[in-house]
Amino acid sequence: MDLQATLNSLREGNVSLSQIIVSLWEAIERREEELRAFISLADPDQLVRDGEELAGLPLAGLPIAIKDNLITRDFPTTCGSKILSGFRPPFDATCVARLRAAGAQVQGKTNLDEFAMGSSTEHSAFGPTRNPHDPERVPGGSSGGSAAAVAAEEALAALGTDTGGSVRQPAALCGVVGLRPTYGRVSRWGLVAFASSLDTVGVLARSVRDAALLLSLIAGPDPRDATCLPLPPENYLESLGEGALDGLRIGVPKEYVPAELSPAARALVDRWCALAREQGAEVVEISLPLTEYALPTYYLIASAEASANLARYDGVRYGLRLPGEQVAQMMAATRTAGFGREVKRRIALGTFALSAGYYDQYYGKAQRVRTLIAREFQAAFREVDLIMGPTSPTPAFRLGEKEDPIAMYLSDVFTLPSALAGLPAISIPGGEVEGLPFGLQLIAPRLAEGKLLGAAYALEQVLG
Ligand code: GLN
């Protein structure tokens, strides 16, 4: 049952809020010790008590899981890092405040790669999350806790964040729906910054219609985030209908179906094309030749922004502080102990890329390539309505399998280009490869979430 089916049976009196919460906690008792999707959890009795007063609101007191890089006033916010230990923010992120205003409650905070840097949730100071479909495998990342909680039915739905793929890739690996909105569609106020020009708040859900509902609730202008677009909120549920694929032109980039893709994965892509055609869509091959430059471009820009954003963790203002004779020693000791290896790698990379003498050679060049990638998508969208392909090149890999950072980074090759271009995209369950979930990704032009969700909904119906 998805969130909306649960809401309907609650409204019809077939189930009580207390029964819903008990059944979520039954799944948590059964699976959480092994999966470790959550870093912190609400008290279920408190949720039942507080939920009574929310009965009249759209989400009627239902709990939603929140990725732990989104600020919440009633839980610590850790970002999966030791450096924030003891940090208790006094406010809510805008997206969290909007969910609460709609009658949701915070179920708990979900595990993530430290500061959202990663694709497996193995880089968390709290230990890895495991994939509910096979606990020897990763759930993807960095929103791996949110994806695993939804897939294991420990949560009805969750918020995540997507900088370069962190909502879509874990959704694909865990077999749930993951929506990344247009950059600027949802306020970043209270999202702990990783790479500010790329960070977005997204949704992990059991169905496309739940993703549409939750996006409708969290989107909209916010004076506290200057990059949040001044567009009125929309009701994306109105975009969902069976006939949404009829007459659409869908482009499948040949760079997204490379020879390295397994035969089973290629067969699934063929199946998706056939299903879309049966629904009245025209499916054509397109080419996005700049795809191969997205990975180096992303890692230069994201690391450069991260090195600047993470400078604020200096032992003075937040969380951890280790002793040191002078202030500089205190800061060095705190940052050495507080950050994990991957975060340190990115800070080092980013600081180098921004350093005097190299700035234009690396960061400046990456910015120009980013513009070209965005233009390449714009040109493609003059020919097609939507772009379709796999979300990630492989299904879930084993814990410890990708020790080499480049191997890890490659699991985002199909999500990075659209992230650089600020485009909305969604991953829906597309079938199985090697007995594991494999995600279908749709990418839309800027601000075309309605079209994106409509097509995803229609494909979800026929994929079964
Ligand atoms: N896996 C990518 C990275 O490590 C994307 C992360 C994200 O979207 N937060 O940067």
GROMACS .gro file of C-alpha atoms and ligand atoms in nm:
model
  474
    1MET     CA    1   0.000   0.000   0.000
    2ASP     CA    2   0.132   0.342  -0.085
    3LEU     CA    3   0.090   0.658   0.121
    4GLN     CA    4  -0.231   0.757  -0.056
    5ALA     CA    5  -0.393   0.415  -0.024
    6THR     CA    6  -0.303   0.428   0.346
    7LEU     CA    7  -0.454   0.777   0.375
    8ASN     CA    8  -0.772   0.660   0.203
    9SER     CA    9  -0.822   0.367   0.435
   10LEU     CA   10  -0.752   0.594   0.731
   11ARG     CA   11  -1.019   0.838   0.610
   12GLU     CA   12  -1.268   0.561   0.545
   13GLY     CA   13  -1.215   0.432   0.897
   14ASN     CA   14  -1.081   0.093   0.785
   15VAL     CA   15  -0.761   0.146   0.980
   16SER     CA   16  -0.653   0.376   1.262
   17LEU     CA   17  -0.342   0.591   1.280
   18SER     CA   18  -0.226   0.375   1.568
   19GLN     CA   19  -0.255   0.058   1.356
   20ILE     CA   20  -0.058   0.219   1.073
   21ILE     CA   21   0.219   0.323   1.309
   22VAL     CA   22   0.224  -0.020   1.474
   23SER     CA   23   0.264  -0.189   1.137
   24LEU     CA   24   0.552   0.041   1.039
   25TRP     CA   25   0.721  -0.036   1.370
   26GLU     CA   26   0.666  -0.408   1.318
   27ALA     CA   27   0.870  -0.379   0.998
   28ILE     CA   28   1.129  -0.176   1.187
   29GLU     CA   29   1.156  -0.445   1.458
   30ARG     CA   30   1.187  -0.716   1.196
   31ARG     CA   31   1.443  -0.552   0.972
   32GLU     CA   32   1.611  -0.248   1.117
   33GLU     CA   33   1.879  -0.425   1.317
   34GLU     CA   34   2.014  -0.565   0.994
   35LEU     CA   35   1.936  -0.279   0.751
   36ARG     CA   36   2.018   0.027   0.964
   37ALA     CA   37   1.818   0.267   0.751
   38PHE     CA   38   1.760   0.512   1.038
   39ILE     CA   39   2.005   0.716   1.246
   40SER     CA   40   1.732   0.828   1.484
   41LEU     CA   41   1.369   0.731   1.529
   42ALA     CA   42   1.063   0.893   1.684
   43ASP     CA   43   0.878   0.734   1.973
   44PRO     CA   44   0.582   0.557   1.808
   45ASP     CA   45   0.350   0.618   2.106
   46GLN     CA   46   0.423   0.988   2.084
   47LEU     CA   47   0.347   0.981   1.710
   48VAL     CA   48   0.010   0.819   1.782
   49ARG     CA   49  -0.071   1.075   2.051
   50ASP     CA   50   0.040   1.380   1.851
   51GLY     CA   51  -0.118   1.245   1.535
   52GLU     CA   52  -0.470   1.261   1.676
   53GLU     CA   53  -0.469   1.640   1.645
   54LEU     CA   54  -0.355   1.626   1.284
   55ALA     CA   55  -0.644   1.412   1.162
   56GLY     CA   56  -0.809   1.696   0.967
   57LEU     CA   57  -0.497   1.786   0.766
   58PRO     CA   58  -0.401   1.639   0.424
   59LEU     CA   59  -0.143   1.395   0.563
   60ALA     CA   60  -0.349   1.320   0.874
   61GLY     CA   61  -0.058   1.264   1.113
   62LEU     CA   62   0.121   1.003   0.900
   63PRO     CA   63   0.494   0.972   0.963
   64ILE     CA   64   0.748   1.052   0.689
   65ALA     CA   65   1.117   0.962   0.712
   66ILE     CA   66   1.366   1.246   0.660
   67LYS     CA   67   1.723   1.218   0.531
   68ASP     CA   68   1.961   1.329   0.803
   69ASN     CA   69   2.107   1.624   0.612
   70LEU     CA   70   1.771   1.802   0.635
   71ILE     CA   71   1.743   2.011   0.948
   72THR     CA   72   1.478   1.914   1.202
   73ARG     CA   73   1.409   2.084   1.532
   74ASP     CA   74   1.318   1.772   1.729
   75PHE     CA   75   1.601   1.540   1.622
   76PRO     CA   76   1.976   1.583   1.600
   77THR     CA   77   2.097   1.645   1.242
   78THR     CA   78   2.418   1.451   1.182
   79CYS     CA   79   2.474   1.444   0.803
   80GLY     CA   80   2.620   1.100   0.872
   81SER     CA   81   2.929   1.273   1.011
   82LYS     CA   82   3.111   1.278   1.342
   83ILE     CA   83   3.184   1.646   1.297
   84LEU     CA   84   2.826   1.743   1.383
   85SER     CA   85   2.806   1.533   1.700
   86GLY     CA   86   2.593   1.706   1.958
   87PHE     CA   87   2.444   1.952   1.704
   88ARG     CA   88   2.076   2.013   1.772
   89PRO     CA   89   1.936   2.269   1.533
   90PRO     CA   90   1.659   2.491   1.664
   91PHE     CA   91   1.453   2.502   1.342
   92ASP     CA   92   1.308   2.294   1.059
   93ALA     CA   93   1.414   2.290   0.694
   94THR     CA   94   1.143   2.451   0.478
   95CYS     CA   95   1.054   2.115   0.318
   96VAL     CA   96   1.013   1.959   0.663
   97ALA     CA   97   0.809   2.256   0.790
   98ARG     CA   98   0.581   2.225   0.484
   99LEU     CA   99   0.525   1.856   0.543
  100ARG     CA  100   0.441   1.926   0.906
  101ALA     CA  101   0.203   2.204   0.802
  102ALA     CA  102   0.029   1.946   0.581
  103GLY     CA  103  -0.015   1.719   0.883
  104ALA     CA  104   0.287   1.489   0.852
  105GLN     CA  105   0.510   1.392   1.142
  106VAL     CA  106   0.882   1.325   1.134
  107GLN     CA  107   0.928   0.949   1.170
  108GLY     CA  108   1.304   0.970   1.214
  109LYS     CA  109   1.624   1.064   1.036
  110THR     CA  110   1.767   0.832   0.775
  111ASN     CA  111   2.125   0.727   0.712
  112LEU     CA  112   2.336   0.874   0.431
  113ASP     CA  113   2.688   0.894   0.300
  114GLU     CA  114   2.868   1.160   0.504
  115PHE     CA  115   2.746   1.502   0.383
  116ALA     CA  116   2.572   1.317   0.096
  117MET     CA  117   2.904   1.234  -0.071
  118GLY     CA  118   2.874   0.885  -0.207
  119SER     CA  119   2.665   0.631  -0.395
  120SER     CA  120   2.639   0.344  -0.148
  121THR     CA  121   2.573   0.480   0.204
  122GLU     CA  122   2.895   0.305   0.307
  123HIS     CA  123   3.060   0.642   0.382
  124SER     CA  124   2.847   0.709   0.690
  125ALA     CA  125   3.010   0.759   1.030
  126PHE     CA  126   2.720   0.549   1.163
  127GLY     CA  127   2.804   0.245   0.950
  128PRO     CA  128   2.644   0.133   0.623
  129THR     CA  129   2.278   0.078   0.542
  130ARG     CA  130   2.201  -0.253   0.368
  131ASN     CA  131   1.973  -0.325   0.074
  132PRO     CA  132   1.640  -0.482   0.179
  133HIS     CA  133   1.643  -0.702  -0.136
  134ASP     CA  134   1.982  -0.851  -0.043
  135PRO     CA  135   2.154  -0.737   0.277
  136GLU     CA  136   2.496  -0.827   0.132
  137ARG     CA  137   2.443  -0.541  -0.111
  138VAL     CA  138   2.436  -0.163  -0.079
  139PRO     CA  139   2.111   0.035  -0.104
  140GLY     CA  140   2.280   0.297  -0.321
  141GLY     CA  141   2.340   0.647  -0.198
  142SER     CA  142   2.363   0.892  -0.071
  143SER     CA  143   1.993   0.874   0.031
  144GLY     CA  144   2.036   0.499   0.096
  145GLY     CA  145   1.864   0.509   0.435
  146SER     CA  146   1.554   0.676   0.291
  147ALA     CA  147   1.538   0.432  -0.002
  148ALA     CA  148   1.592   0.124   0.216
  149ALA     CA  149   1.331   0.238   0.472
  150VAL     CA  150   1.068   0.280   0.200
  151ALA     CA  151   1.162  -0.046   0.026
  152ALA     CA  152   1.152  -0.244   0.353
  153GLU     CA  153   0.811  -0.092   0.435
  154GLU     CA  154   0.961   0.066   0.746
  155ALA     CA  155   0.847   0.403   0.608
  156LEU     CA  156   0.552   0.509   0.392
  157ALA     CA  157   0.766   0.766   0.212
  158ALA     CA  158   1.080   0.970   0.270
  159LEU     CA  159   1.258   1.288   0.177
  160GLY     CA  160   1.605   1.262   0.027
  161THR     CA  161   1.845   1.496  -0.146
  162ASP     CA  162   1.991   1.470  -0.496
  163THR     CA  163   2.306   1.661  -0.587
  164GLY     CA  164   2.428   1.427  -0.861
  165GLY     CA  165   2.190   1.134  -0.831
  166SER     CA  166   2.143   1.066  -0.462
  167VAL     CA  167   1.765   1.027  -0.478
  168ARG     CA  168   1.738   0.847  -0.813
  169GLN     CA  169   2.024   0.597  -0.781
  170PRO     CA  170   1.924   0.457  -0.438
  171ALA     CA  171   1.560   0.447  -0.551
  172ALA     CA  172   1.673   0.239  -0.851
  173LEU     CA  173   1.884   0.002  -0.640
  174CYS     CA  174   1.609  -0.046  -0.380
  175GLY     CA  175   1.316  -0.077  -0.625
  176VAL     CA  176   1.123   0.235  -0.523
  177VAL     CA  177   1.031   0.565  -0.690
  178GLY     CA  178   1.279   0.855  -0.659
  179LEU     CA  179   1.203   1.206  -0.784
  180ARG     CA  180   1.454   1.487  -0.828
  181PRO     CA  181   1.274   1.817  -0.902
  182THR     CA  182   1.405   2.105  -1.113
  183TYR     CA  183   1.683   2.291  -0.931
  184GLY     CA  184   1.504   2.573  -0.750
  185ARG     CA  185   1.162   2.404  -0.738
  186VAL     CA  186   1.198   2.314  -0.368
  187SER     CA  187   1.362   2.541  -0.113
  188ARG     CA  188   1.710   2.443   0.005
  189TRP     CA  189   1.665   2.632   0.333
  190GLY     CA  190   1.768   2.383   0.600
  191LEU     CA  191   1.930   2.139   0.357
  192VAL     CA  192   2.287   2.120   0.482
  193ALA     CA  193   2.489   2.243   0.184
  194PHE     CA  194   2.714   2.004  -0.009
  195ALA     CA  195   2.730   2.166  -0.356
  196SER     CA  196   2.491   2.460  -0.350
  197SER     CA  197   2.450   2.498  -0.728
  198LEU     CA  198   2.343   2.131  -0.758
  199ASP     CA  199   2.169   2.037  -0.430
  200THR     CA  200   1.798   1.956  -0.451
  201VAL     CA  201   1.543   1.809  -0.213
  202GLY     CA  202   1.362   1.506  -0.357
  203VAL     CA  203   1.116   1.234  -0.266
  204LEU     CA  204   1.146   0.856  -0.223
  205ALA     CA  205   0.811   0.682  -0.241
  206ARG     CA  206   0.627   0.359  -0.312
  207SER     CA  207   0.444   0.503  -0.613
  208VAL     CA  208   0.462   0.784  -0.866
  209ARG     CA  209   0.140   0.934  -0.730
  210ASP     CA  210   0.294   0.956  -0.382
  211ALA     CA  211   0.596   1.134  -0.529
  212ALA     CA  212   0.356   1.374  -0.706
  213LEU     CA  213   0.162   1.440  -0.386
  214LEU     CA  214   0.471   1.504  -0.175
  215LEU     CA  215   0.632   1.729  -0.436
  216SER     CA  216   0.310   1.933  -0.450
  217LEU     CA  217   0.335   1.981  -0.072
  218ILE     CA  218   0.705   2.076  -0.047
  219ALA     CA  219   0.751   2.285  -0.366
  220GLY     CA  220   0.705   2.659  -0.395
  221PRO     CA  221   0.878   2.990  -0.334
  222ASP     CA  222   1.068   3.060  -0.016
  223PRO     CA  223   1.218   3.401   0.065
  224ARG     CA  224   1.486   3.223   0.271
  225ASP     CA  225   1.643   3.060  -0.036
  226ALA     CA  226   1.742   3.309  -0.306
  227THR     CA  227   1.772   3.027  -0.564
  228CYS     CA  228   1.420   2.901  -0.498
  229LEU     CA  229   1.202   2.993  -0.796
  230PRO     CA  230   0.912   3.235  -0.745
  231LEU     CA  231   0.655   3.004  -0.903
  232PRO     CA  232   0.318   2.926  -0.749
  233PRO     CA  233   0.274   2.572  -0.613
  234GLU     CA  234   0.111   2.322  -0.847
  235ASN     CA  235  -0.096   2.012  -0.782
  236TYR     CA  236   0.102   1.745  -0.967
  237LEU     CA  237  -0.164   1.481  -0.901
  238GLU     CA  238  -0.364   1.653  -1.176
  239SER     CA  239  -0.094   1.554  -1.428
  240LEU     CA  240  -0.146   1.183  -1.368
  241GLY     CA  241  -0.363   0.993  -1.611
  242GLU     CA  242  -0.349   0.673  -1.811
  243GLY     CA  243  -0.311   0.841  -2.151
  244ALA     CA  244  -0.008   1.056  -2.068
  245LEU     CA  245   0.227   0.876  -2.311
  246ASP     CA  246  -0.002   0.910  -2.611
  247GLY     CA  247   0.164   1.133  -2.870
  248LEU     CA  248   0.482   1.193  -2.670
  249ARG     CA  249   0.822   1.174  -2.832
  250ILE     CA  250   1.069   0.995  -2.607
  251GLY     CA  251   1.441   1.002  -2.680
  252VAL     CA  252   1.672   0.722  -2.567
  253PRO     CA  253   2.032   0.851  -2.573
  254LYS     CA  254   2.264   0.593  -2.721
  255GLU     CA  255   2.525   0.701  -2.462
  256TYR     CA  256   2.286   0.575  -2.190
  257VAL     CA  257   2.276   0.224  -2.340
  258PRO     CA  258   2.650   0.161  -2.386
  259ALA     CA  259   2.800  -0.173  -2.488
  260GLU     CA  260   2.914  -0.228  -2.127
  261LEU     CA  261   2.552  -0.258  -2.012
  262SER     CA  262   2.460  -0.621  -1.935
  263PRO     CA  263   2.238  -0.807  -2.186
  264ALA     CA  264   1.964  -0.829  -1.922
  265ALA     CA  265   1.973  -0.453  -1.871
  266ARG     CA  266   1.964  -0.389  -2.246
  267ALA     CA  267   1.667  -0.624  -2.276
  268LEU     CA  268   1.484  -0.419  -2.013
  269VAL     CA  269   1.551  -0.096  -2.200
  270ASP     CA  270   1.403  -0.261  -2.513
  271ARG     CA  271   1.101  -0.364  -2.311
  272TRP     CA  272   1.049  -0.008  -2.183
  273CYS     CA  273   1.061   0.124  -2.539
  274ALA     CA  274   0.807  -0.137  -2.652
  275LEU     CA  275   0.572  -0.056  -2.364
  276ALA     CA  276   0.598   0.318  -2.431
  277ARG     CA  277   0.518   0.259  -2.800
  278GLU     CA  278   0.216   0.045  -2.708
  279GLN     CA  279   0.094   0.345  -2.508
  280GLY     CA  280   0.113   0.569  -2.813
  281ALA     CA  281   0.457   0.722  -2.763
  282GLU     CA  282   0.709   0.759  -3.041
  283VAL     CA  283   1.047   0.634  -2.919
  284VAL     CA  284   1.359   0.750  -3.103
  285GLU     CA  285   1.731   0.711  -3.052
  286ILE     CA  286   1.910   1.035  -2.975
  287SER     CA  287   2.269   1.125  -2.896
  288LEU     CA  288   2.409   1.327  -2.607
  289PRO     CA  289   2.780   1.316  -2.691
  290LEU     CA  290   2.885   1.531  -2.394
  291THR     CA  291   2.766   1.261  -2.150
  292GLU     CA  292   3.122   1.137  -2.097
  293TYR     CA  293   3.234   1.480  -1.973
  294ALA     CA  294   2.966   1.500  -1.704
  295LEU     CA  295   3.157   1.295  -1.451
  296PRO     CA  296   3.480   1.500  -1.442
  297THR     CA  297   3.276   1.822  -1.465
  298TYR     CA  298   3.056   1.721  -1.175
  299TYR     CA  299   3.342   1.613  -0.951
  300LEU     CA  300   3.528   1.940  -1.008
  301ILE     CA  301   3.226   2.161  -0.944
  302ALA     CA  302   3.076   1.959  -0.659
  303SER     CA  303   3.412   1.922  -0.481
  304ALA     CA  304   3.495   2.292  -0.526
  305GLU     CA  305   3.162   2.394  -0.376
  306ALA     CA  306   3.195   2.133  -0.100
  307SER     CA  307   3.539   2.260   0.001
  308ALA     CA  308   3.391   2.608   0.045
  309ASN     CA  309   3.071   2.491   0.217
  310LEU     CA  310   3.248   2.258   0.460
  311ALA     CA  311   3.491   2.528   0.575
  312ARG     CA  312   3.229   2.623   0.835
  313TYR     CA  313   3.296   2.306   1.039
  314ASP     CA  314   3.584   2.451   1.230
  315GLY     CA  315   3.517   2.335   1.585
  316VAL     CA  316   3.393   2.680   1.680
  317ARG     CA  317   3.036   2.699   1.565
  318TYR     CA  318   2.893   2.347   1.543
  319GLY     CA  319   2.929   2.002   1.689
  320LEU     CA  320   3.265   1.842   1.755
  321ARG     CA  321   3.559   2.029   1.911
  322LEU     CA  322   3.891   1.865   1.993
  323PRO     CA  323   4.144   2.040   2.217
  324GLY     CA  324   4.445   2.217   2.066
  325GLU     CA  325   4.700   2.458   2.203
  326GLN     CA  326   4.623   2.733   1.956
  327VAL     CA  327   4.306   2.788   1.760
  328ALA     CA  328   4.465   2.654   1.441
  329GLN     CA  329   4.561   2.328   1.614
  330MET     CA  330   4.210   2.297   1.757
  331MET     CA  331   4.061   2.337   1.407
  332ALA     CA  332   4.306   2.095   1.249
  333ALA     CA  333   4.250   1.832   1.520
  334THR     CA  334   3.871   1.872   1.496
  335ARG     CA  335   3.859   1.849   1.118
  336THR     CA  336   4.104   1.558   1.109
  337ALA     CA  337   3.898   1.357   1.357
  338GLY     CA  338   3.555   1.477   1.246
  339PHE     CA  339   3.557   1.415   0.869
  340GLY     CA  340   3.575   1.075   0.702
  341ARG     CA  341   3.803   0.981   0.413
  342GLU     CA  342   3.571   1.057   0.125
  343VAL     CA  343   3.484   1.402   0.261
  344LYS     CA  344   3.854   1.479   0.308
  345ARG     CA  345   3.923   1.364  -0.047
  346ARG     CA  346   3.658   1.604  -0.183
  347ILE     CA  347   3.781   1.896   0.030
  348ALA     CA  348   4.136   1.836  -0.095
  349LEU     CA  349   4.021   1.804  -0.458
  350GLY     CA  350   3.799   2.111  -0.435
  351THR     CA  351   4.057   2.326  -0.260
  352PHE     CA  352   4.311   2.235  -0.528
  353ALA     CA  353   4.066   2.309  -0.810
  354LEU     CA  354   3.994   2.653  -0.662
  355SER     CA  355   4.352   2.745  -0.582
  356ALA     CA  356   4.510   3.051  -0.742
  357GLY     CA  357   4.672   2.961  -1.072
  358TYR     CA  358   4.451   2.656  -1.125
  359TYR     CA  359   4.111   2.820  -1.088
  360ASP     CA  360   4.046   2.881  -1.455
  361GLN     CA  361   4.215   2.563  -1.571
  362TYR     CA  362   3.988   2.343  -1.358
  363TYR     CA  363   3.690   2.515  -1.202
  364GLY     CA  364   3.644   2.772  -1.480
  365LYS     CA  365   3.670   2.506  -1.748
  366ALA     CA  366   3.424   2.279  -1.566
  367GLN     CA  367   3.174   2.565  -1.550
  368ARG     CA  368   3.200   2.616  -1.925
  369VAL     CA  369   3.151   2.244  -1.991
  370ARG     CA  370   2.851   2.252  -1.760
  371THR     CA  371   2.695   2.521  -1.979
  372LEU     CA  372   2.756   2.308  -2.290
  373ILE     CA  373   2.592   2.007  -2.124
  374ALA     CA  374   2.287   2.216  -2.035
  375ARG     CA  375   2.268   2.340  -2.396
  376GLU     CA  376   2.297   1.988  -2.529
  377PHE     CA  377   1.987   1.893  -2.328
  378GLN     CA  378   1.806   2.207  -2.448
  379ALA     CA  379   1.877   2.109  -2.807
  380ALA     CA  380   1.759   1.751  -2.742
  381PHE     CA  381   1.435   1.880  -2.594
  382ARG     CA  382   1.361   2.064  -2.916
  383GLU     CA  383   1.333   1.715  -3.074
  384VAL     CA  384   1.181   1.508  -2.792
  385ASP     CA  385   0.949   1.563  -2.496
  386LEU     CA  386   1.131   1.336  -2.252
  387ILE     CA  387   1.452   1.137  -2.229
  388MET     CA  388   1.450   0.775  -2.110
  389GLY     CA  389   1.722   0.532  -2.006
  390PRO     CA  390   1.854   0.337  -1.709
  391THR     CA  391   1.903   0.525  -1.381
  392SER     CA  392   2.225   0.342  -1.296
  393PRO     CA  393   2.439   0.108  -1.509
  394THR     CA  394   2.409  -0.191  -1.272
  395PRO     CA  395   2.176  -0.317  -1.002
  396ALA     CA  396   2.289  -0.302  -0.638
  397PHE     CA  397   2.655  -0.396  -0.588
  398ARG     CA  398   2.806  -0.572  -0.287
  399LEU     CA  399   2.923  -0.388   0.023
  400GLY     CA  400   3.295  -0.322  -0.011
  401GLU     CA  401   3.292  -0.397  -0.384
  402LYS     CA  402   3.379  -0.046  -0.498
  403GLU     CA  403   3.689   0.053  -0.303
  404ASP     CA  404   3.823   0.259  -0.591
  405PRO     CA  405   3.654   0.602  -0.580
  406ILE     CA  406   3.628   0.620  -0.961
  407ALA     CA  407   3.442   0.288  -0.971
  408MET     CA  408   3.200   0.431  -0.715
  409TYR     CA  409   3.162   0.759  -0.905
  410LEU     CA  410   3.076   0.566  -1.223
  411SER     CA  411   2.751   0.440  -1.073
  412ASP     CA  412   2.620   0.794  -1.128
  413VAL     CA  413   2.711   0.834  -1.497
  414PHE     CA  414   2.345   0.849  -1.602
  415THR     CA  415   2.228   1.083  -1.326
  416LEU     CA  416   2.510   1.341  -1.330
  417PRO     CA  417   2.443   1.511  -1.667
  418SER     CA  418   2.081   1.606  -1.587
  419ALA     CA  419   2.191   1.720  -1.239
  420LEU     CA  420   2.447   1.955  -1.393
  421ALA     CA  421   2.173   2.091  -1.619
  422GLY     CA  422   1.934   2.141  -1.324
  423LEU     CA  423   1.666   1.923  -1.486
  424PRO     CA  424   1.388   1.727  -1.317
  425ALA     CA  425   1.417   1.348  -1.339
  426ILE     CA  426   1.260   1.041  -1.186
  427SER     CA  427   1.355   0.678  -1.132
  428ILE     CA  428   1.080   0.418  -1.124
  429PRO     CA  429   1.112   0.040  -1.079
  430GLY     CA  430   1.181  -0.091  -1.430
  431GLY     CA  431   1.210  -0.465  -1.370
  432GLU     CA  432   1.487  -0.694  -1.252
  433VAL     CA  433   1.846  -0.762  -1.353
  434GLU     CA  434   2.015  -1.059  -1.181
  435GLY     CA  435   1.710  -1.086  -0.956
  436LEU     CA  436   1.761  -0.730  -0.828
  437PRO     CA  437   1.565  -0.409  -0.893
  438PHE     CA  438   1.673  -0.201  -1.195
  439GLY     CA  439   1.555   0.158  -1.235
  440LEU     CA  440   1.404   0.332  -1.536
  441GLN     CA  441   1.497   0.699  -1.551
  442LEU     CA  442   1.295   0.971  -1.722
  443ILE     CA  443   1.441   1.320  -1.764
  444ALA     CA  444   1.230   1.625  -1.852
  445PRO     CA  445   1.295   1.987  -1.952
  446ARG     CA  446   1.325   2.242  -1.673
  447LEU     CA  447   0.999   2.290  -1.479
  448ALA     CA  448   0.822   2.008  -1.669
  449GLU     CA  449   0.757   1.799  -1.357
  450GLY     CA  450   0.393   1.760  -1.461
  451LYS     CA  451   0.487   1.599  -1.791
  452LEU     CA  452   0.756   1.392  -1.618
  453LEU     CA  453   0.522   1.258  -1.350
  454GLY     CA  454   0.242   1.197  -1.598
  455ALA     CA  455   0.463   0.982  -1.820
  456ALA     CA  456   0.619   0.804  -1.520
  457TYR     CA  457   0.273   0.724  -1.386
  458ALA     CA  458   0.159   0.583  -1.722
  459LEU     CA  459   0.473   0.367  -1.749
  460GLU     CA  460   0.438   0.252  -1.387
  461GLN     CA  461   0.089   0.123  -1.467
  462VAL     CA  462   0.205  -0.090  -1.761
  463LEU     CA  463   0.528  -0.206  -1.599
  464GLY     CA  464   0.319  -0.364  -1.323
  465GLN     N1  465   2.719   1.006  -0.574
  465GLN     C1  466   2.738   1.144  -0.607
  465GLN     C2  467   2.848   1.200  -0.520
  465GLN     O1  468   2.910   1.125  -0.455
  465GLN     C3  469   2.611   1.220  -0.588
  465GLN     C4  470   2.580   1.246  -0.446
  465GLN     C5  471   2.455   1.323  -0.426
  465GLN     O2  472   2.373   1.337  -0.516
  465GLN     N2  473   2.441   1.376  -0.306
  465GLN     O3  474   2.874   1.316  -0.517
   0.00000   0.00000   0.00000
